[in-house]
Tab-separated table of C-alpha atoms in Angstrom:
chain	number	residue	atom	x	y	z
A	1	UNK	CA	25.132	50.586	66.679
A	2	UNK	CA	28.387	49.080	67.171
A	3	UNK	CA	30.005	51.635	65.259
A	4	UNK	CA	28.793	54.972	67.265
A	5	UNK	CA	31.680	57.354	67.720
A	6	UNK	CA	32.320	58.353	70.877
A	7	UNK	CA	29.999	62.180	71.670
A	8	UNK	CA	32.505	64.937	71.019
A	9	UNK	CA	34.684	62.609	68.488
A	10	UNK	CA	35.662	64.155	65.108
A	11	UNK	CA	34.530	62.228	62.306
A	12	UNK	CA	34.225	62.089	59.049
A	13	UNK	CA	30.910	62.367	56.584
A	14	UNK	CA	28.769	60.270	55.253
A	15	UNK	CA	27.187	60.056	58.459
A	16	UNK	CA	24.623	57.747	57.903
A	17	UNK	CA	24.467	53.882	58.605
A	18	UNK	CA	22.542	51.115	58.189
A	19	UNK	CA	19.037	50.365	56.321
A	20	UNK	CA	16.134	49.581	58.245
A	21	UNK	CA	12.197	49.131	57.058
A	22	UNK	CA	11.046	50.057	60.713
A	23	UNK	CA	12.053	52.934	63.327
A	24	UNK	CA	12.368	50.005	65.772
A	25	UNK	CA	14.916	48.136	64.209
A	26	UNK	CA	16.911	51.001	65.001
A	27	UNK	CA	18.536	50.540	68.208
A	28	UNK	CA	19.854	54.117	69.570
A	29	UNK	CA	20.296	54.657	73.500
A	30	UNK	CA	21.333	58.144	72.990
A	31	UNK	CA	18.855	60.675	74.369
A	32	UNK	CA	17.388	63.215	72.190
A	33	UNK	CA	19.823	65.120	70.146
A	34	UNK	CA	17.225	68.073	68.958
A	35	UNK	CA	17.497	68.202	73.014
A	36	UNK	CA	21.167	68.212	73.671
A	37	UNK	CA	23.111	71.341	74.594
A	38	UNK	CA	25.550	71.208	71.585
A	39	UNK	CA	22.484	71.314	69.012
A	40	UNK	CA	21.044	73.936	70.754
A	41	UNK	CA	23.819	75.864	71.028
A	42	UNK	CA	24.401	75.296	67.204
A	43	UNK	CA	20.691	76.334	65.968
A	44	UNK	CA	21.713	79.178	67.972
A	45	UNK	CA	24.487	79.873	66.490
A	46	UNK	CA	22.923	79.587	62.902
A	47	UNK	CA	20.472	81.783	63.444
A	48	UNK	CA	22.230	84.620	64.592
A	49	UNK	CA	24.526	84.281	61.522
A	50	UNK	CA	21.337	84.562	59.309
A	51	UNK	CA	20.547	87.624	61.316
A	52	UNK	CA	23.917	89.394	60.777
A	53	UNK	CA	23.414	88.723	57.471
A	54	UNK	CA	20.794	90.656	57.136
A	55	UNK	CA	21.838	93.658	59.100
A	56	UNK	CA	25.149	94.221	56.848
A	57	UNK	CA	22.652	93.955	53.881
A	58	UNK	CA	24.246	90.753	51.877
A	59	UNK	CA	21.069	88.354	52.401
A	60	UNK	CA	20.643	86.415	49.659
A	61	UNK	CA	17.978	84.015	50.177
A	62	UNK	CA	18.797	80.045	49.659
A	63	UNK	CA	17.739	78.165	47.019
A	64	UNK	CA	15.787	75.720	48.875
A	65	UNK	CA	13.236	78.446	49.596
A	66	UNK	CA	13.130	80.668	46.759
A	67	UNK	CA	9.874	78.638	44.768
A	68	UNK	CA	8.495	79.537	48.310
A	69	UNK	CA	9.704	83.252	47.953
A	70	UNK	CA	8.044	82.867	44.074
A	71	UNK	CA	4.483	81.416	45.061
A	72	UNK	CA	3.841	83.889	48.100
A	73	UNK	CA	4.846	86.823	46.016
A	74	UNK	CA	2.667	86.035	43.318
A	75	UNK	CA	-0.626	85.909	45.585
A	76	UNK	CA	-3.029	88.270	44.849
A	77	UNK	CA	-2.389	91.771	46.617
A	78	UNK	CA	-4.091	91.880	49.837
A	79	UNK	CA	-4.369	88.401	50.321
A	80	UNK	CA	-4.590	87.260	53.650
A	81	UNK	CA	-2.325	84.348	54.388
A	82	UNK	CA	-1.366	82.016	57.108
A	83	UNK	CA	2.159	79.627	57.197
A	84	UNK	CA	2.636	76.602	59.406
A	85	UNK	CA	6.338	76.599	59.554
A	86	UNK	CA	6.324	72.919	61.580
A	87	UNK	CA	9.984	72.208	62.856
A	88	UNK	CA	10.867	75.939	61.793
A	89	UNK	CA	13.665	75.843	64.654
A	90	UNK	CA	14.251	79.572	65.977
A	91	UNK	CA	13.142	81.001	62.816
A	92	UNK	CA	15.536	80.963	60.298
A	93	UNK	CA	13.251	80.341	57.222
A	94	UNK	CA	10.817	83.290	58.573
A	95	UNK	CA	13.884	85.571	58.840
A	96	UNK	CA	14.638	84.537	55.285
A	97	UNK	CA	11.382	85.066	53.979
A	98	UNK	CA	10.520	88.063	55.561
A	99	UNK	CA	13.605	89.375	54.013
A	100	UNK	CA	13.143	88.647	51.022
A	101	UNK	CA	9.566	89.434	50.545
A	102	UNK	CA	9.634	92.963	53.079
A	103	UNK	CA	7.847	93.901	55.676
A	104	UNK	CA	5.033	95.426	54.203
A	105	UNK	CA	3.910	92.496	51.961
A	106	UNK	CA	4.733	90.248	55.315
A	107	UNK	CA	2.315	92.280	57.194
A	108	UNK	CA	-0.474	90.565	55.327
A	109	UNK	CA	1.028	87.036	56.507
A	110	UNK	CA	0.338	85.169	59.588
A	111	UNK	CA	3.291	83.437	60.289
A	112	UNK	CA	3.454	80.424	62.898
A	113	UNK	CA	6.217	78.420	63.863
A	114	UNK	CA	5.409	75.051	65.647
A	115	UNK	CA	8.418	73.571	67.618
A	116	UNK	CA	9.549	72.304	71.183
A	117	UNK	CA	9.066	74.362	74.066
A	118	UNK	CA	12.906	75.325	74.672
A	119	UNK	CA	12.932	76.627	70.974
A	120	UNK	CA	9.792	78.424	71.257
A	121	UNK	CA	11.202	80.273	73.904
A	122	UNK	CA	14.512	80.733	72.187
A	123	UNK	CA	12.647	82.321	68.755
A	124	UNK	CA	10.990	84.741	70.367
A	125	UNK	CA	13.967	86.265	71.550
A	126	UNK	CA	15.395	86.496	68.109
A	127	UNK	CA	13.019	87.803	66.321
A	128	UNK	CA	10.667	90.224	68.529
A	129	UNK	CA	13.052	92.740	67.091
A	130	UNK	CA	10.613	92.460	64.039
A	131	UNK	CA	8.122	94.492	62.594
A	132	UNK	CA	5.763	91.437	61.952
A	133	UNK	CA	7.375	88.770	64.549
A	134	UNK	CA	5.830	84.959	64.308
A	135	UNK	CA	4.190	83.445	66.955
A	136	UNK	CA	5.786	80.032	68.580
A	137	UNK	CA	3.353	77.146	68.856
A	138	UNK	CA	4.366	74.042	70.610
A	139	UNK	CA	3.143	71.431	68.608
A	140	UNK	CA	0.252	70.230	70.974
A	141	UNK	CA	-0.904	73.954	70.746
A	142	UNK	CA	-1.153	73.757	66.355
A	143	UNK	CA	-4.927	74.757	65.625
A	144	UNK	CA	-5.296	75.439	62.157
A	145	UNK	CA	-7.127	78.142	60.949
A	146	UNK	CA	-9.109	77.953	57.384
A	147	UNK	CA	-11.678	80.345	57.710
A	148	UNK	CA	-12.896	82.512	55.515
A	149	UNK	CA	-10.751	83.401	52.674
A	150	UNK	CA	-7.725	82.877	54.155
A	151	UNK	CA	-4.695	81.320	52.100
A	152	UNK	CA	-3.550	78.142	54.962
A	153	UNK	CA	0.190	76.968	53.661
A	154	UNK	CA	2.530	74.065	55.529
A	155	UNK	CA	6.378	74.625	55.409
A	156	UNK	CA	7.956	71.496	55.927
A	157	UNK	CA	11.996	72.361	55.585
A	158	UNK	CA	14.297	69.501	56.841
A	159	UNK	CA	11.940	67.790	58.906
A	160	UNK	CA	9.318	65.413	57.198
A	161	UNK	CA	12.316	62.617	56.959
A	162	UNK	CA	12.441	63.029	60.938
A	163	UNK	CA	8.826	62.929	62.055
A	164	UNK	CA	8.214	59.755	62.942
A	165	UNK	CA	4.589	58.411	61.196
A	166	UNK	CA	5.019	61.089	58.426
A	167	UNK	CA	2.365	59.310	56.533
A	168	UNK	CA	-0.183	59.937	59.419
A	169	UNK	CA	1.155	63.534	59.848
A	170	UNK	CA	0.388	64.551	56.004
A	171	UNK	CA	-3.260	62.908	55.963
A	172	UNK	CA	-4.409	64.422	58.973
A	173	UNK	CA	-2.800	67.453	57.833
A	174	UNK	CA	-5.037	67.378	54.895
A	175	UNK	CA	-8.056	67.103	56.186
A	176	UNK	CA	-7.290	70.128	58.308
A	177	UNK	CA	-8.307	73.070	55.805
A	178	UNK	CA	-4.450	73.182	54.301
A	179	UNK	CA	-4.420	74.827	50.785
A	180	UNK	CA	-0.816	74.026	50.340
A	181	UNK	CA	2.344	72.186	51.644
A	182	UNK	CA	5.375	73.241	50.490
A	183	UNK	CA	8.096	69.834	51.319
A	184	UNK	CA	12.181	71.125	50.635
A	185	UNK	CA	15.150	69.606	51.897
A	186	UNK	CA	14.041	65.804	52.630
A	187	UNK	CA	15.813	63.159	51.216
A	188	UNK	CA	13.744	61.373	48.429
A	189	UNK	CA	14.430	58.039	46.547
A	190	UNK	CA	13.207	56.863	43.117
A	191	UNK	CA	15.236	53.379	43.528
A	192	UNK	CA	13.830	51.573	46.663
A	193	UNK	CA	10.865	51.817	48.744
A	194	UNK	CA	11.066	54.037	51.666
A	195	UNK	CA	13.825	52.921	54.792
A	196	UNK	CA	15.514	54.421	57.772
A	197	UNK	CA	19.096	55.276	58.466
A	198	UNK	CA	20.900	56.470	61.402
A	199	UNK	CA	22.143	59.831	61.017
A	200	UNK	CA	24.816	60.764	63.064
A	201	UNK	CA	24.118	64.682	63.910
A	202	UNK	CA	27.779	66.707	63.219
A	203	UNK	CA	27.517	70.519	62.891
A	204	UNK	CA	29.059	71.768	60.137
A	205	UNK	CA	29.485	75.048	61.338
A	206	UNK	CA	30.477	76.519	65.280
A	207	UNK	CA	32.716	75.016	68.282
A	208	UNK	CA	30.936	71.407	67.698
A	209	UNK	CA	31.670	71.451	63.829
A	210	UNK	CA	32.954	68.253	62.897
A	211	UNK	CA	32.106	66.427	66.081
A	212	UNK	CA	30.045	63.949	66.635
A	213	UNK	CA	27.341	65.055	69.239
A	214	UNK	CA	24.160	62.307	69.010
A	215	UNK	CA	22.651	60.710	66.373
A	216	UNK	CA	18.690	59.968	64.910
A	217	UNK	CA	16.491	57.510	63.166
A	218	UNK	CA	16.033	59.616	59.659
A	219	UNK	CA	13.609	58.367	57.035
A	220	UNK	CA	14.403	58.050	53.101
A	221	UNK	CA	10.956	58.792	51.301
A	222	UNK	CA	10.251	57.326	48.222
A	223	UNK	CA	8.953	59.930	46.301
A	224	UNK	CA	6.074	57.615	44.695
A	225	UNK	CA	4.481	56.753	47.853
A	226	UNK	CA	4.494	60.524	49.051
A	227	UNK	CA	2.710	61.538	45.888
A	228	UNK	CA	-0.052	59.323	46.190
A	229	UNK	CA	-0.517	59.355	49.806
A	230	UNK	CA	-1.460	63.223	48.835
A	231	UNK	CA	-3.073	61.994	45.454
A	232	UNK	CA	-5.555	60.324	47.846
A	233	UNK	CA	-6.339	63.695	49.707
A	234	UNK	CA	-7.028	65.415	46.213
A	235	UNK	CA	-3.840	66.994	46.094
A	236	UNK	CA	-1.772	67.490	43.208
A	237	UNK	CA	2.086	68.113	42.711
A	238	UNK	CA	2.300	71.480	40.715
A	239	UNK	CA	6.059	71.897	41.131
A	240	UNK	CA	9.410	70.197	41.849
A	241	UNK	CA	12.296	71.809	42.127
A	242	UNK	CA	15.510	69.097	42.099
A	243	UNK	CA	18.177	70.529	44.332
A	244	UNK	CA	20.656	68.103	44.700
A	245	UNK	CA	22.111	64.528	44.419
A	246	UNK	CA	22.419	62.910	47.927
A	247	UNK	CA	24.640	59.870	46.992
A	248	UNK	CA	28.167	61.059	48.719
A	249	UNK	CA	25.992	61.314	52.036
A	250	UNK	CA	24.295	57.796	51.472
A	251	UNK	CA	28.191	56.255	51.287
A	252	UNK	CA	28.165	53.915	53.778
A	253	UNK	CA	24.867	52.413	52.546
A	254	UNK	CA	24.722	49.332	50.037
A	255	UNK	CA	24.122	50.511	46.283
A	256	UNK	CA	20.617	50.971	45.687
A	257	UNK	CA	20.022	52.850	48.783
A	258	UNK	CA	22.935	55.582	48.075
A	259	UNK	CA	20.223	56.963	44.818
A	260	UNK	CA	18.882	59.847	47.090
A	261	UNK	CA	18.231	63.529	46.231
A	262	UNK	CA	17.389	66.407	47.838
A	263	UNK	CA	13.815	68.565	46.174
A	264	UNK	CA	11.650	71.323	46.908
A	265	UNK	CA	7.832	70.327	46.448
A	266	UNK	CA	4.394	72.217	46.265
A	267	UNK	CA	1.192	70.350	46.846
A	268	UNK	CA	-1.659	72.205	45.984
A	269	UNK	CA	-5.584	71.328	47.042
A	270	UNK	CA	-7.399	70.137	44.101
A	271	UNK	CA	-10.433	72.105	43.373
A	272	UNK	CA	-13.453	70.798	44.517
């Protein structure tokens, strides 16, 4: 894009450009930025803070997961349950929930966190300190397991808008034994049918915050089309939590496109 800062360049938000109806239209030389040293050294960064947090006992856990906190605590005692955290980074939403729920209800959970090979290696050296630490999966390694009574849940947190063929993703998904999906911060739209935008990637937080350090294709769902793609897999929205209103971060986009919010979702299996 002809307006890409310069990597390392403070800038200012929004941070996203430009509409586009398909992931090629976007032209973006810039190598991975999930890859670059500066994210990594962010996630990092984050996830340590979460982990301090808990240590000096002021954990509060955020909104965007508490109807997660809500549904796993209300499962029937002894229930046997297994989490696909995909894109779970180093294991800040399993620190969060494991927090929040304890260690001996988490003892009853299977938790697996599916992610690139540098950040599998990275979690498990934050959290083996656990009582009940999760297992990294790279993703090529995901095998789901639905047998016998076993309660099979999806956490998708921050990443559906990035994977590209998201559609594809959720059907297969599906057909895979999943009970429930539980979708939180993705950018939805009620306006337009689903687009990309760059994002330019700018910690907030850390010795990067502020700069500039690579940018990504990022997808705006419309919130119509994700319903019925799981409509057509017999699932069934049973809650939506609205978080936010995403407009100030859609700025630089024309009008109709800036309508975006920020929800947490749960997609339950339809009995058969």
């Amino acid at each position: 894009m002809s307006n890409r800062p310069i990597i390392g360049e403070f800038i200012k938000s929004p941070y996203r450009h430009g509409v586009f109806y398909s992931v090629d239209d976007i032209f973006i030389e810039c190598p991975n930025v999930w890859d670059a040293k500066e994210w990594l050294e962010t996630a990092k960064l984050q996830t340590r803070a979460i982990l301090e947090q808990t240590k000096r006992g002021d954990f509060v856990v955020e909104e965007h997961l508490s109807d997660l906190v809500e549904l796993l605590a209300n499962l029937p005692t002894g229930q046997e349950v297994v989490i696909y955290d995909i894109g779970g980074g180093l294991g800040d939403n399993y620190v969060q929930l494991q927090r929040a729920l304890g260690s001996e209800l988490f003892k009853t959970i299977d938790y697996q966190i599916v992610e690139t090979e540098q950040n599998c290696i990275d979690g498990e050296k934050f959290t083996k300190k656990f009582g009940s630490p999760p297992k990294f999966l790279k993703l090529d390694s995901l095998k789901i397991d639905d047998s016998g009574n076993k309660y099979t849940l999806v956490l998708l947190c921050g990443v559906l808008s990035y994977i590209p063929g998201w559609q594809n993703a959720i059907q297969d998904l599906c057909e895979r034994g999943i009970k429930t999906f539980y979708i939180t911060r993705t950018v939805f739209s009620n306006r337009v049918k689903s687009f990309f935008t760059v994002q330019f990637i700018v910690p907030s937080t850390g010795p990067y915050a502020g700069k500039y350090i690579g940018d990504c294709a990022c997808e705006v769902i419309n919130f119509q089309e994700l319903k019925d793609i799981f409509k057509s897999k017999n699932f069934s929205l049973s809650k939506e939590h609205f978080l936010c209103c995403y407009r100030e971060a859609m700025g630089n986009l024309p009008e109709p496109y800036r309508c975006t919010y920020y929800s947490s979702l749960v997609f339950e299996k339809e009995p058969s």
